[in-house]
PDB file of C-alpha atoms in Angstrom:
ATOM      1  CA  MET Y  24       4.243  17.568  10.600  1.00 40.00           C
ATOM      2  CA  VAL Y  25       5.526  20.959  11.646  1.00 39.00           C
ATOM      3  CA  VAL Y  26       7.233  19.336  14.695  1.00 43.00           C
ATOM      4  CA  PHE Y  27       8.885  16.882  12.321  1.00 46.00           C
ATOM      5  CA  ILE Y  28      10.050  19.595   9.922  1.00 43.00           C
ATOM      6  CA  ALA Y  29      11.445  21.825  12.782  1.00 42.00           C
ATOM      7  CA  ASN Y  30      13.297  18.844  14.194  1.00 46.00           C
ATOM      8  CA  TYR Y  31      14.564  17.537  10.850  1.00 47.00           C
ATOM      9  CA  PHE Y  32      15.961  20.839   9.646  1.00 49.00           C
ATOM     10  CA  LYS Y  33      17.082  21.822  13.159  1.00 48.00           C
ATOM     11  CA  PHE Y  34      15.003  25.005  13.381  1.00 47.00           C
ATOM     12  CA  ASP Y  35      15.152  26.836  16.689  1.00 48.00           C
ATOM     13  CA  PHE Y  36      11.369  27.829  16.105  1.00 48.00           C
ATOM     14  CA  PHE Y  37       8.269  26.443  14.476  1.00 46.00           C
ATOM     15  CA  PRO Y  38       7.889  27.948  11.043  1.00 47.00           C
ATOM     16  CA  ALA Y  39       4.659  29.608  10.275  1.00 46.00           C
ATOM     17  CA  LEU Y  40       2.809  27.731   7.770  1.00 45.00           C
ATOM     18  CA  ASP Y  41      -0.148  29.084   5.930  1.00 44.00           C
ATOM     19  CA  ILE Y  42      -1.471  26.339   3.573  1.00 45.00           C
ATOM     20  CA  PRO Y  43      -5.001  26.833   2.325  1.00 46.00           C
ATOM     21  CA  LEU Y  44      -7.109  23.696   2.773  1.00 46.00           C
ATOM     22  CA  ASN Y  45      -9.994  22.882   0.365  1.00 46.00           C
ATOM     23  CA  GLN Y  46      -9.764  26.308  -1.203  1.00 47.00           C
ATOM     24  CA  ASN Y  47     -11.154  26.731  -4.641  1.00 48.00           C
ATOM     25  CA  LEU Y  48      -8.345  28.995  -5.617  1.00 48.00           C
ATOM     26  CA  ARG Y  49      -7.915  30.357  -9.178  1.00 49.00           C
ATOM     27  CA  ASN Y  50      -4.312  29.126  -9.483  1.00 51.00           C
ATOM     28  CA  GLY Y  51      -5.351  25.723  -8.139  1.00 52.00           C
ATOM     29  CA  ARG Y  52      -2.903  25.697  -5.272  1.00 50.00           C
ATOM     30  CA  GLY Y  53      -3.913  24.284  -1.940  1.00 48.00           C
ATOM     31  CA  ILE Y  54      -4.131  21.015  -0.223  1.00 48.00           C
ATOM     32  CA  GLN Y  55      -7.155  19.033  -0.931  1.00 50.00           C
ATOM     33  CA  THR Y  56      -8.621  16.977   1.797  1.00 51.00           C
ATOM     34  CA  GLY Y  57     -11.268  14.534   2.254  1.00 52.00           C
ATOM     35  CA  THR Y  58      -9.298  11.271   2.700  1.00 59.00           C
ATOM     36  CA  GLY Y  59      -5.940  11.088   4.207  1.00 70.00           C
ATOM     37  CA  ILE Y  60      -3.900   8.838   6.387  1.00 87.00           C
ATOM     38  CA  CYS Y  61      -2.361  10.661   9.280  1.00 89.00           C
ATOM     39  CA  HIS Y  62       1.131   9.527  10.166  1.00 91.00           C
ATOM     40  CA  VAL Y  63       3.526  10.013  12.995  1.00 93.00           C
ATOM     41  CA  TYR Y  64       7.201   9.221  12.367  1.00 94.00           C
ATOM     42  CA  VAL Y  65       9.351   8.692  15.448  1.00 95.00           C
ATOM     43  CA  GLU Y  66      12.910   9.551  14.432  1.00 94.00           C
ATOM     44  CA  LYS Y  67      15.924   7.914  16.228  1.00 94.00           C
ATOM     45  CA  ASN Y  68      16.824  11.160  17.959  1.00 93.00           C
ATOM     46  CA  ALA Y  69      13.335  11.969  19.196  1.00 93.00           C
ATOM     47  CA  ASP Y  70      12.314  12.492  22.798  1.00 94.00           C
ATOM     48  CA  LEU Y  71      10.679   9.146  23.263  1.00 95.00           C
ATOM     49  CA  ASP Y  72       8.511  10.211  26.274  1.00 95.00           C
ATOM     50  CA  MET Y  73       7.156  13.083  24.321  1.00 94.00           C
ATOM     51  CA  ALA Y  74       6.603  10.958  21.181  1.00 94.00           C
ATOM     52  CA  ALA Y  75       4.504   8.499  23.269  1.00 95.00           C
ATOM     53  CA  LYS Y  76       2.358  11.339  24.678  1.00 94.00           C
ATOM     54  CA  ILE Y  77       1.874  12.829  21.278  1.00 93.00           C
ATOM     55  CA  ILE Y  78       0.821   9.476  19.832  1.00 94.00           C
ATOM     56  CA  LYS Y  79      -1.539   8.774  22.701  1.00 94.00           C
ATOM     57  CA  ASN Y  80      -3.183  12.159  22.130  1.00 93.00           C
ATOM     58  CA  ALA Y  81      -3.300  11.843  18.322  1.00 92.00           C
ATOM     59  CA  LYS Y  82      -4.850   8.401  18.403  1.00 94.00           C
ATOM     60  CA  MET Y  83      -6.771   8.001  21.672  1.00 93.00           C
ATOM     61  CA  SER Y  84      -8.410  11.402  22.252  1.00 90.00           C
ATOM     62  CA  ARG Y  85     -10.828  11.300  19.217  1.00 87.00           C
ATOM     63  CA  PRO Y  86     -10.163   8.387  16.971  1.00 88.00           C
ATOM     64  CA  SER Y  87     -13.214   8.762  14.696  1.00 86.00           C
ATOM     65  CA  VAL Y  88     -12.154  12.295  13.356  1.00 86.00           C
ATOM     66  CA  CYS Y  89     -10.375  12.645  10.070  1.00 80.00           C
ATOM     67  CA  ASN Y  90      -7.150  14.074  11.641  1.00 81.00           C
ATOM     68  CA  ALA Y  91      -6.628  11.176  14.025  1.00 88.00           C
ATOM     69  CA  GLN Y  92      -3.453   9.289  13.643  1.00 90.00           C
ATOM     70  CA  GLU Y  93      -3.740   6.073  11.669  1.00 94.00           C
ATOM     71  CA  VAL Y  94      -0.093   5.053  11.113  1.00 95.00           C
ATOM     72  CA  CYS Y  95       3.067   5.097  13.343  1.00 96.00           C
ATOM     73  CA  LEU Y  96       6.461   4.759  11.671  1.00 96.00           C
ATOM     74  CA  VAL Y  97       9.254   4.002  14.002  1.00 97.00           C
ATOM     75  CA  ASP Y  98      13.043   4.288  13.201  1.00 96.00           C
ATOM     76  CA  ARG Y  99      14.649   0.772  13.449  1.00 97.00           C
ATOM     77  CA  ALA Y 100      17.376   2.248  15.727  1.00 97.00           C
ATOM     78  CA  ILE Y 101      14.924   2.899  18.538  1.00 97.00           C
ATOM     79  CA  ALA Y 102      12.249   0.326  17.822  1.00 98.00           C
ATOM     80  CA  GLN Y 103      13.270  -2.143  20.680  1.00 98.00           C
ATOM     81  CA  THR Y 104      13.004   0.782  23.174  1.00 98.00           C
ATOM     82  CA  PHE Y 105      10.114   2.789  21.808  1.00 97.00           C
ATOM     83  CA  LEU Y 106       7.550   0.062  20.653  1.00 98.00           C
ATOM     84  CA  PRO Y 107       6.891  -1.150  24.280  1.00 98.00           C
ATOM     85  CA  MET Y 108       6.341   2.622  25.229  1.00 97.00           C
ATOM     86  CA  LEU Y 109       3.913   2.989  22.357  1.00 97.00           C
ATOM     87  CA  LYS Y 110       2.020  -0.198  23.305  1.00 97.00           C
ATOM     88  CA  TYR Y 111       1.595   1.119  26.886  1.00 97.00           C
ATOM     89  CA  ALA Y 112       0.732   4.551  25.756  1.00 96.00           C
ATOM     90  CA  VAL Y 113      -2.307   3.385  23.856  1.00 95.00           C
ATOM     91  CA  SER Y 114      -3.376   0.707  26.218  1.00 95.00           C
ATOM     92  CA  SER Y 115      -6.066   0.737  28.900  1.00 93.00           C
ATOM     93  CA  ASP Y 116      -3.335   0.325  31.482  1.00 92.00           C
ATOM     94  CA  ASN Y 117      -2.475   3.907  30.847  1.00 89.00           C
ATOM     95  CA  GLY Y 118      -5.749   5.444  31.834  1.00 88.00           C
ATOM     96  CA  ASN Y 119      -7.449   5.012  28.431  1.00 89.00           C
ATOM     97  CA  SER Y 120     -11.002   3.851  28.312  1.00 90.00           C
ATOM     98  CA  VAL Y 121     -10.007   1.135  25.855  1.00 92.00           C
ATOM     99  CA  SER Y 122      -6.858  -0.386  24.410  1.00 94.00           C
ATOM    100  CA  CYS Y 123      -5.902   0.467  20.843  1.00 95.00           C
ATOM    101  CA  GLU Y 124      -5.446  -2.449  18.574  1.00 97.00           C
ATOM    102  CA  LEU Y 125      -1.901  -2.416  17.092  1.00 98.00           C
ATOM    103  CA  ARG Y 126      -1.664  -3.819  13.536  1.00 98.00           C
ATOM    104  CA  CYS Y 127       2.070  -4.398  13.245  1.00 98.00           C
ATOM    105  CA  ASP Y 128       4.454  -5.051  10.475  1.00 98.00           C
ATOM    106  CA  GLU Y 129       6.562  -8.237  10.881  1.00 97.00           C
ATOM    107  CA  GLU Y 130       9.366  -6.435  12.717  1.00 98.00           C
ATOM    108  CA  ALA Y 131       7.072  -4.430  15.164  1.00 98.00           C
ATOM    109  CA  TYR Y 132       5.076  -7.742  15.662  1.00 98.00           C
ATOM    110  CA  LYS Y 133       8.321  -9.468  16.812  1.00 98.00           C
ATOM    111  CA  ILE Y 134       8.789  -6.764  19.447  1.00 98.00           C
ATOM    112  CA  ILE Y 135       5.244  -6.020  20.873  1.00 97.00           C
ATOM    113  CA  GLY Y 136       2.973  -8.606  19.378  1.00 96.00           C
ATOM    114  CA  GLY Y 137      -0.491  -7.229  18.450  1.00 95.00           C
ATOM    115  CA  THR Y 138      -2.283  -8.176  15.232  1.00 97.00           C
ATOM    116  CA  PRO Y 139      -0.131  -8.901  12.056  1.00 98.00           C
ATOM    117  CA  ALA Y 140      -0.776  -5.994   9.601  1.00 97.00           C
ATOM    118  CA  GLY Y 141      -2.597  -6.933   6.471  1.00 94.00           C
ATOM    119  CA  GLU Y 142      -2.056  -5.611   2.952  1.00 86.00           C
ATOM    120  CA  LYS Y 143      -4.252  -2.580   3.283  1.00 94.00           C
ATOM    121  CA  ASP Y 144      -3.524  -1.604   6.945  1.00 95.00           C
ATOM    122  CA  PHE Y 145      -1.056   1.115   6.089  1.00 94.00           C
ATOM    123  CA  ASP Y 146      -3.399   2.763   3.596  1.00 91.00           C
ATOM    124  CA  THR Y 147      -6.636   2.700   5.665  1.00 92.00           C
ATOM    125  CA  GLU Y 148      -8.359   5.466   7.537  1.00 91.00           C
ATOM    126  CA  PHE Y 149      -9.620   3.382  10.482  1.00 92.00           C
ATOM    127  CA  LEU Y 150     -11.436   6.069  12.407  1.00 89.00           C
ATOM    128  CA  ASP Y 151     -11.288   3.658  15.353  1.00 94.00           C
ATOM    129  CA  TYR Y 152      -9.042   2.580  18.146  1.00 96.00           C
ATOM    130  CA  ILE Y 153      -6.683   0.740  15.524  1.00 96.00           C
ATOM    131  CA  LEU Y 154      -3.117   1.982  14.735  1.00 97.00           C
ATOM    132  CA  ALA Y 155      -0.891   0.463  12.054  1.00 97.00           C
ATOM    133  CA  VAL Y 156       2.672   0.183  13.268  1.00 98.00           C
ATOM    134  CA  LYS Y 157       5.736  -0.112  10.924  1.00 97.00           C
ATOM    135  CA  VAL Y 158       9.606  -0.087  11.463  1.00 98.00           C
ATOM    136  CA  VAL Y 159      11.596   1.826   8.893  1.00 97.00           C
ATOM    137  CA  ASP Y 160      15.296   2.237   8.311  1.00 97.00           C
ATOM    138  CA  SER Y 161      15.438   5.985   7.860  1.00 94.00           C
ATOM    139  CA  VAL Y 162      13.629   9.293   7.392  1.00 92.00           C
ATOM    140  CA  GLU Y 163      13.837   8.818   3.772  1.00 92.00           C
ATOM    141  CA  GLU Y 164      11.978   5.454   3.843  1.00 94.00           C
ATOM    142  CA  ALA Y 165       9.363   7.095   6.152  1.00 92.00           C
ATOM    143  CA  ILE Y 166       8.878   9.873   3.681  1.00 90.00           C
ATOM    144  CA  ALA Y 167       8.657   7.365   0.772  1.00 90.00           C
ATOM    145  CA  HIS Y 168       6.140   5.425   2.745  1.00 90.00           C
ATOM    146  CA  ILE Y 169       3.935   8.498   3.489  1.00 86.00           C
ATOM    147  CA  ALA Y 170       4.235   9.798  -0.042  1.00 81.00           C
TER     148      ALA Y 170
END
């Protein structure tokens, strides 16, 4: 999320964030964790090679932990180019011990195949080699989806 924020707001640095997690604070502030769906949004101006490497690491290194990526949102402007890169990044052809199952929305499915996404796939913590993939029109749509 910090990378996204830095790129979105055109920072030349990564802002230091100190957000208390699961803290029982008197003022009630802090992020409560326990369940959460980790998303990566690949914006149309992103470095696509770097994005593929980030997603490979975020999904394939330890899929059973609570901070593993579960959803990939891809800007429509780069979907034709990036989705095949994504498919390769999480496949056994790329040195992974197994291939990741891609549960794709209708548009992503037309580009890379996979498994058609079901109703709950974009709101599921799989904790497995499964990644939900959705094509979005804008950063605003990506934020609305995540929120």
